[in-house]
Every structure is written in structure tokens, then in C-alpha cells.
Amino acid sequence: MTEPIVSVAWLQANLKNPNVIILDASLKENQSNLKTGLENIQIKGARFFDIKNTFSDTANPLPNTLQSPKQFETEAKKLGINKKSTIVVYDNLGIYSSPRAWWLFKIMGHQNVAVLDGGLPEWVKEGYSVEEIPENPIYALGDFEAKFIPELVKSKEQILENIQTKDAILIDARAENRFKGIGDEPRPGLRSGHIPGSINIPYTQLLQNGKFLPKEELVTILKTDDKPLIFTCGSGVTACIDLIAYELIGKNPKSVYDGSWTEWGQLENLPIEK
């Protein structure tokens, strides 16, 4: 895939390609207060990519953190994903959690992956085929191989070092009030504020009606510099939205601070700003 996103028209035109695999990367548990009417349907033929319970390190107390490449490979094979698969990921909020799934495949060395711009809402709006989500489907085992790219993820130690060196620009995708430390964090037990030296580009500013803004508009919003970019948010999910936006305007290299504010905000020995 030459672009990190594809349109619903592109996917509709490529549905019969046997190499195309559609993954539903919706975060089901997060949507008790975000009813869209799309919770129980999926794009016809899609497979559920469970970020929270299957494609993360569930032994880690932090949410949504990277699992081992071997475990990712095992679970991807169970979904019938192959080395030659063309993967299209989407979610039922338009653009929310699907960029995280995209990034997971990227860091595991699979380049042929894209996010469905507009996700399930856009697909339904265009009248394309959907179906009820099946229970416990089983797929033919794939031959996916994970080839981990460690440069695409950062640890708290690396972030702490970067505060001193300023070698990279740290971009926080959270809402402005959270970045400024106004009010409490949605997760209990976390301090309010942001990592020193980071800049705030709320992911919501990069979207309109569940789709990415046109490139010419993204260029006017996104800070550009020759330095590498590191993305952070609450738990490593919406950081990937900002990352893809930069990908759309041709900025490299980029990485994600996987622990994000859920890790940084609970550790009293780490510095914060408001």
C-alpha cells in the first residue's frame, strides 16, 4: 500500500481480491457511552482484530501495550493472515482505534496495510454490504511472520532522555484540557498535565465526519520540522491517528511512546508540566 488510508470505494472495488483481508479493530469495551447503532454489525467478511484482549500484552497492567512479536504472529495466523495479505483495518467510530491496528502491523514488519478512511459509518452511508458479527468464527491458519521493528516504539526511559536531548519532537494527541492539566484524567490515579517539552495536536483536529482532513488542510495544522517525531496520548491508541496524519503529509521517521500518559501520569518520579 502506497498510502496509509484507503477509501470505502477502493475497498468495495477490491472485495473479491483473495489477498485482501478486512479487520474490524473497534474497541468494543470503550463504547458504552458512544452508541452509534453499528455495534453489532461488521463489513461483510471482516474479521475481529481485538486490540484490547488479543493484540496487546494482557499481563501488563498498562492498557493496550505491545505484546511479543511471537504472540502477535500466533494470533495473526489464527485470523488467517498471510505474509502476502493486503490488510484493511477499520473501526465503527470512523477513525479511532483502527490506526492503532495499522501501527501494530507496521511495527511487526507488515507494510501492506491501510486504514479505511471513514470506517464502518462511511461504509454504511454508501450502502455497501454488512452482516451481523458472527460468534467465535474459525479461519484457516495463515502464514504471517512478525519481523519486529524496535525503532517504531519508545519507552519511558527514552522519553525521559529526550526531555534533555530534545533530539525528537514529542506530540501529544490528547484533548487540550487534558494536556493543560485542567480537571481530572479519565483514568483514576493519574496526575494531570503533560510530558515536559511536548506539543499538543488533539487528534480530533485532524478529522472531520470520521475521516482524515485533506492533505492540504493537514499541512496547515501539523507542526513540521526535520527532527524525528514521537507520538503519545492516553494509552497509545489515538497517538496513532496523529502518526498517520503525519504519514499522509510525508513526514518520517515516527514512533509511539507505548506507555503514554497512563504510564507517565502514575509515576510520581517523572516530571510533568501544566
GROMACS .gro file of N, CA and C in nm, residues 19-90:
model
  216
   19ASN      N    1  -0.646  -1.182  -0.168
   19ASN     CA    2  -0.539  -1.139  -0.077
   19ASN      C    3  -0.584  -1.030   0.019
   20VAL      N    4  -0.700  -0.970  -0.006
   20VAL     CA    5  -0.748  -0.862   0.080
   20VAL      C    6  -0.817  -0.920   0.204
   21ILE      N    7  -0.769  -0.880   0.320
   21ILE     CA    8  -0.830  -0.921   0.447
   21ILE      C    9  -0.877  -0.797   0.520
   22ILE      N   10  -1.003  -0.796   0.561
   22ILE     CA   11  -1.062  -0.682   0.630
   22ILE      C   12  -1.068  -0.712   0.778
   23LEU      N   13  -1.015  -0.620   0.858
   23LEU     CA   14  -1.012  -0.638   1.003
   23LEU      C   15  -1.092  -0.529   1.073
   24ASP      N   16  -1.183  -0.570   1.159
   24ASP     CA   17  -1.260  -0.478   1.243
   24ASP      C   18  -1.182  -0.458   1.373
   25ALA      N   19  -1.123  -0.339   1.388
   25ALA     CA   20  -1.040  -0.310   1.505
   25ALA      C   21  -1.112  -0.220   1.605
   26SER      N   22  -1.245  -0.228   1.609
   26SER     CA   23  -1.322  -0.146   1.703
   26SER      C   24  -1.290  -0.184   1.847
   27LEU      N   25  -1.286  -0.083   1.934
   27LEU     CA   26  -1.268  -0.107   2.078
   27LEU      C   27  -1.406  -0.119   2.140
   28LYS      N   28  -1.459  -0.238   2.144
   28LYS     CA   29  -1.598  -0.260   2.187
   28LYS      C   30  -1.622  -0.213   2.330
   29GLU      N   31  -1.525  -0.239   2.419
   29GLU     CA   32  -1.547  -0.209   2.562
   29GLU      C   33  -1.555  -0.060   2.590
   30ASN      N   34  -1.505   0.022   2.500
   30ASN     CA   35  -1.498   0.166   2.524
   30ASN      C   36  -1.625   0.239   2.483
   31GLN      N   37  -1.727   0.168   2.437
   31GLN     CA   38  -1.835   0.236   2.368
   31GLN      C   39  -1.969   0.235   2.441
   32SER      N   40  -1.966   0.216   2.572
   32SER     CA   41  -2.092   0.216   2.647
   32SER      C   42  -2.163   0.350   2.636
   33ASN      N   43  -2.087   0.458   2.617
   33ASN     CA   44  -2.147   0.590   2.606
   33ASN      C   45  -2.134   0.647   2.466
   34LEU      N   46  -2.101   0.562   2.369
   34LEU     CA   47  -2.082   0.609   2.232
   34LEU      C   48  -2.166   0.525   2.136
   35LYS      N   49  -2.292   0.511   2.164
   35LYS     CA   50  -2.378   0.427   2.082
   35LYS      C   51  -2.394   0.487   1.942
   36THR      N   52  -2.360   0.407   1.842
   36THR     CA   53  -2.369   0.453   1.704
   36THR      C   54  -2.473   0.374   1.624
   37GLY      N   55  -2.525   0.265   1.683
   37GLY     CA   56  -2.614   0.178   1.609
   37GLY      C   57  -2.539   0.078   1.523
   38LEU      N   58  -2.406   0.080   1.531
   38LEU     CA   59  -2.325  -0.008   1.447
   38LEU      C   60  -2.250  -0.112   1.529
   39GLU      N   61  -2.285  -0.125   1.656
   39GLU     CA   62  -2.208  -0.210   1.746
   39GLU      C   63  -2.214  -0.358   1.710
   40ASN      N   64  -2.323  -0.402   1.648
   40ASN     CA   65  -2.343  -0.546   1.626
   40ASN      C   66  -2.331  -0.587   1.480
   41ILE      N   67  -2.280  -0.497   1.396
   41ILE     CA   68  -2.262  -0.533   1.255
   41ILE      C   69  -2.117  -0.509   1.215
   42GLN      N   70  -2.080  -0.568   1.104
   42GLN     CA   71  -1.945  -0.552   1.050
   42GLN      C   72  -1.952  -0.550   0.898
   43ILE      N   73  -1.845  -0.505   0.836
   43ILE     CA   74  -1.834  -0.517   0.691
   43ILE      C   75  -1.836  -0.665   0.656
   44LYS      N   76  -1.909  -0.698   0.552
   44LYS     CA   77  -1.924  -0.839   0.513
   44LYS      C   78  -1.787  -0.902   0.492
   45GLY      N   79  -1.764  -1.011   0.565
   45GLY     CA   80  -1.638  -1.084   0.553
   45GLY      C   81  -1.527  -1.036   0.644
   46ALA      N   82  -1.554  -0.936   0.727
   46ALA     CA   83  -1.450  -0.883   0.816
   46ALA      C   84  -1.418  -0.983   0.928
   47ARG      N   85  -1.300  -0.965   0.986
   47ARG     CA   86  -1.255  -1.047   1.098
   47ARG      C   87  -1.222  -0.953   1.214
   48PHE      N   88  -1.258  -0.993   1.335
   48PHE     CA   89  -1.241  -0.904   1.451
   48PHE      C   90  -1.097  -0.904   1.500
   49PHE      N   91  -1.034  -0.788   1.497
   49PHE     CA   92  -0.898  -0.769   1.547
   49PHE      C   93  -0.911  -0.706   1.685
   50ASP      N   94  -0.903  -0.790   1.788
   50ASP     CA   95  -0.930  -0.747   1.925
   50ASP      C   96  -0.805  -0.685   1.988
   51ILE      N   97  -0.796  -0.552   1.978
   51ILE     CA   98  -0.678  -0.482   2.029
   51ILE      C   99  -0.660  -0.506   2.178
   52LYS      N  100  -0.767  -0.496   2.253
   52LYS     CA  101  -0.757  -0.495   2.399
   52LYS      C  102  -0.725  -0.632   2.458
   53ASN      N  103  -0.787  -0.736   2.407
   53ASN     CA  104  -0.777  -0.867   2.472
   53ASN      C  105  -0.689  -0.969   2.400
   54THR      N  106  -0.659  -0.944   2.273
   54THR     CA  107  -0.581  -1.041   2.196
   54THR      C  108  -0.452  -0.983   2.142
   55PHE      N  109  -0.456  -0.860   2.094
   55PHE     CA  110  -0.338  -0.799   2.032
   55PHE      C  111  -0.276  -0.692   2.121
   56SER      N  112  -0.263  -0.727   2.249
   56SER     CA  113  -0.188  -0.645   2.344
   56SER      C  114  -0.133  -0.738   2.452
   57ASP      N  115  -0.044  -0.684   2.533
   57ASP     CA  116   0.016  -0.762   2.641
   57ASP      C  117  -0.079  -0.758   2.761
   58THR      N  118  -0.165  -0.856   2.772
   58THR     CA  119  -0.267  -0.856   2.877
   58THR      C  120  -0.207  -0.878   3.016
   59ALA      N  121  -0.082  -0.922   3.024
   59ALA     CA  122  -0.017  -0.937   3.154
   59ALA      C  123   0.037  -0.804   3.206
   60ASN      N  124   0.043  -0.706   3.120
   60ASN     CA  125   0.092  -0.574   3.159
   60ASN      C  126  -0.023  -0.495   3.221
   61PRO      N  127  -0.004  -0.434   3.338
   61PRO     CA  128  -0.113  -0.356   3.398
   61PRO      C  129  -0.152  -0.233   3.317
   62LEU      N  130  -0.064  -0.188   3.228
   62LEU     CA  131  -0.097  -0.076   3.140
   62LEU      C  132  -0.182  -0.126   3.024
   63PRO      N  133  -0.281  -0.048   2.980
   63PRO     CA  134  -0.371  -0.094   2.873
   63PRO      C  135  -0.306  -0.085   2.735
   64ASN      N  136  -0.338  -0.180   2.650
   64ASN     CA  137  -0.308  -0.175   2.507
   64ASN      C  138  -0.160  -0.177   2.471
   65THR      N  139  -0.075  -0.225   2.562
   65THR     CA  140   0.068  -0.223   2.532
   65THR      C  141   0.108  -0.336   2.438
   66LEU      N  142   0.222  -0.317   2.373
   66LEU     CA  143   0.272  -0.415   2.278
   66LEU      C  144   0.293  -0.552   2.341
   67GLN      N  145   0.252  -0.655   2.269
   67GLN     CA  146   0.284  -0.792   2.309
   67GLN      C  147   0.412  -0.835   2.237
   68SER      N  148   0.458  -0.954   2.265
   68SER     CA  149   0.579  -1.003   2.199
   68SER      C  150   0.549  -1.029   2.051
   69PRO      N  151   0.649  -1.013   1.965
   69PRO     CA  152   0.629  -1.044   1.824
   69PRO      C  153   0.578  -1.186   1.801
   70LYS      N  154   0.628  -1.281   1.880
   70LYS     CA  155   0.585  -1.420   1.864
   70LYS      C  156   0.437  -1.435   1.893
   71GLN      N  157   0.388  -1.370   2.000
   71GLN     CA  158   0.246  -1.379   2.033
   71GLN      C  159   0.161  -1.311   1.926
   72PHE      N  160   0.206  -1.196   1.878
   72PHE     CA  161   0.133  -1.127   1.771
   72PHE      C  162   0.125  -1.217   1.648
   73GLU      N  163   0.236  -1.277   1.613
   73GLU     CA  164   0.239  -1.366   1.497
   73GLU      C  165   0.141  -1.481   1.513
   74THR      N  166   0.139  -1.543   1.631
   74THR     CA  167   0.048  -1.654   1.657
   74THR      C  168  -0.098  -1.613   1.639
   75GLU      N  169  -0.134  -1.497   1.696
   75GLU     CA  170  -0.273  -1.451   1.688
   75GLU      C  171  -0.310  -1.407   1.547
   76ALA      N  172  -0.216  -1.346   1.476
   76ALA     CA  173  -0.243  -1.304   1.338
   76ALA      C  174  -0.266  -1.426   1.249
   77LYS      N  175  -0.189  -1.531   1.272
   77LYS     CA  176  -0.209  -1.654   1.195
   77LYS      C  177  -0.348  -1.711   1.218
   78LYS      N  178  -0.396  -1.704   1.344
   78LYS     CA  179  -0.530  -1.756   1.376
   78LYS      C  180  -0.638  -1.681   1.300
   79LEU      N  181  -0.612  -1.555   1.266
   79LEU     CA  182  -0.709  -1.477   1.188
   79LEU      C  183  -0.697  -1.505   1.038
   80GLY      N  184  -0.608  -1.596   1.003
   80GLY     CA  185  -0.593  -1.632   0.862
   80GLY      C  186  -0.510  -1.532   0.783
   81ILE      N  187  -0.428  -1.455   0.852
   81ILE     CA  188  -0.348  -1.352   0.785
   81ILE      C  189  -0.218  -1.414   0.733
   82ASN      N  190  -0.185  -1.381   0.609
   82ASN     CA  191  -0.067  -1.436   0.543
   82ASN      C  192   0.038  -1.328   0.519
   83LYS      N  193   0.158  -1.373   0.486
   83LYS     CA  194   0.267  -1.280   0.455
   83LYS      C  195   0.230  -1.190   0.337
   84LYS      N  196   0.151  -1.242   0.244
   84LYS     CA  197   0.116  -1.166   0.123
   84LYS      C  198  -0.019  -1.096   0.135
   85SER      N  199  -0.079  -1.097   0.253
   85SER     CA  200  -0.211  -1.035   0.269
   85SER      C  201  -0.205  -0.884   0.254
   86THR      N  202  -0.307  -0.830   0.188
   86THR     CA  203  -0.332  -0.686   0.186
   86THR      C  204  -0.437  -0.660   0.293
   87ILE      N  205  -0.397  -0.590   0.399
   87ILE     CA  206  -0.484  -0.574   0.516
   87ILE      C  207  -0.548  -0.436   0.517
   88VAL      N  208  -0.679  -0.434   0.535
   88VAL     CA  209  -0.753  -0.308   0.552
   88VAL      C  210  -0.819  -0.313   0.689
   89VAL      N  211  -0.785  -0.218   0.775
   89VAL     CA  212  -0.841  -0.214   0.910
   89VAL      C  213  -0.939  -0.098   0.922
   90TYR      N  214  -1.044  -0.120   1.000
   90TYR     CA  215  -1.143  -0.014   1.021
   90TYR      C  216  -1.195  -0.023   1.163
   0.00000   0.00000   0.00000
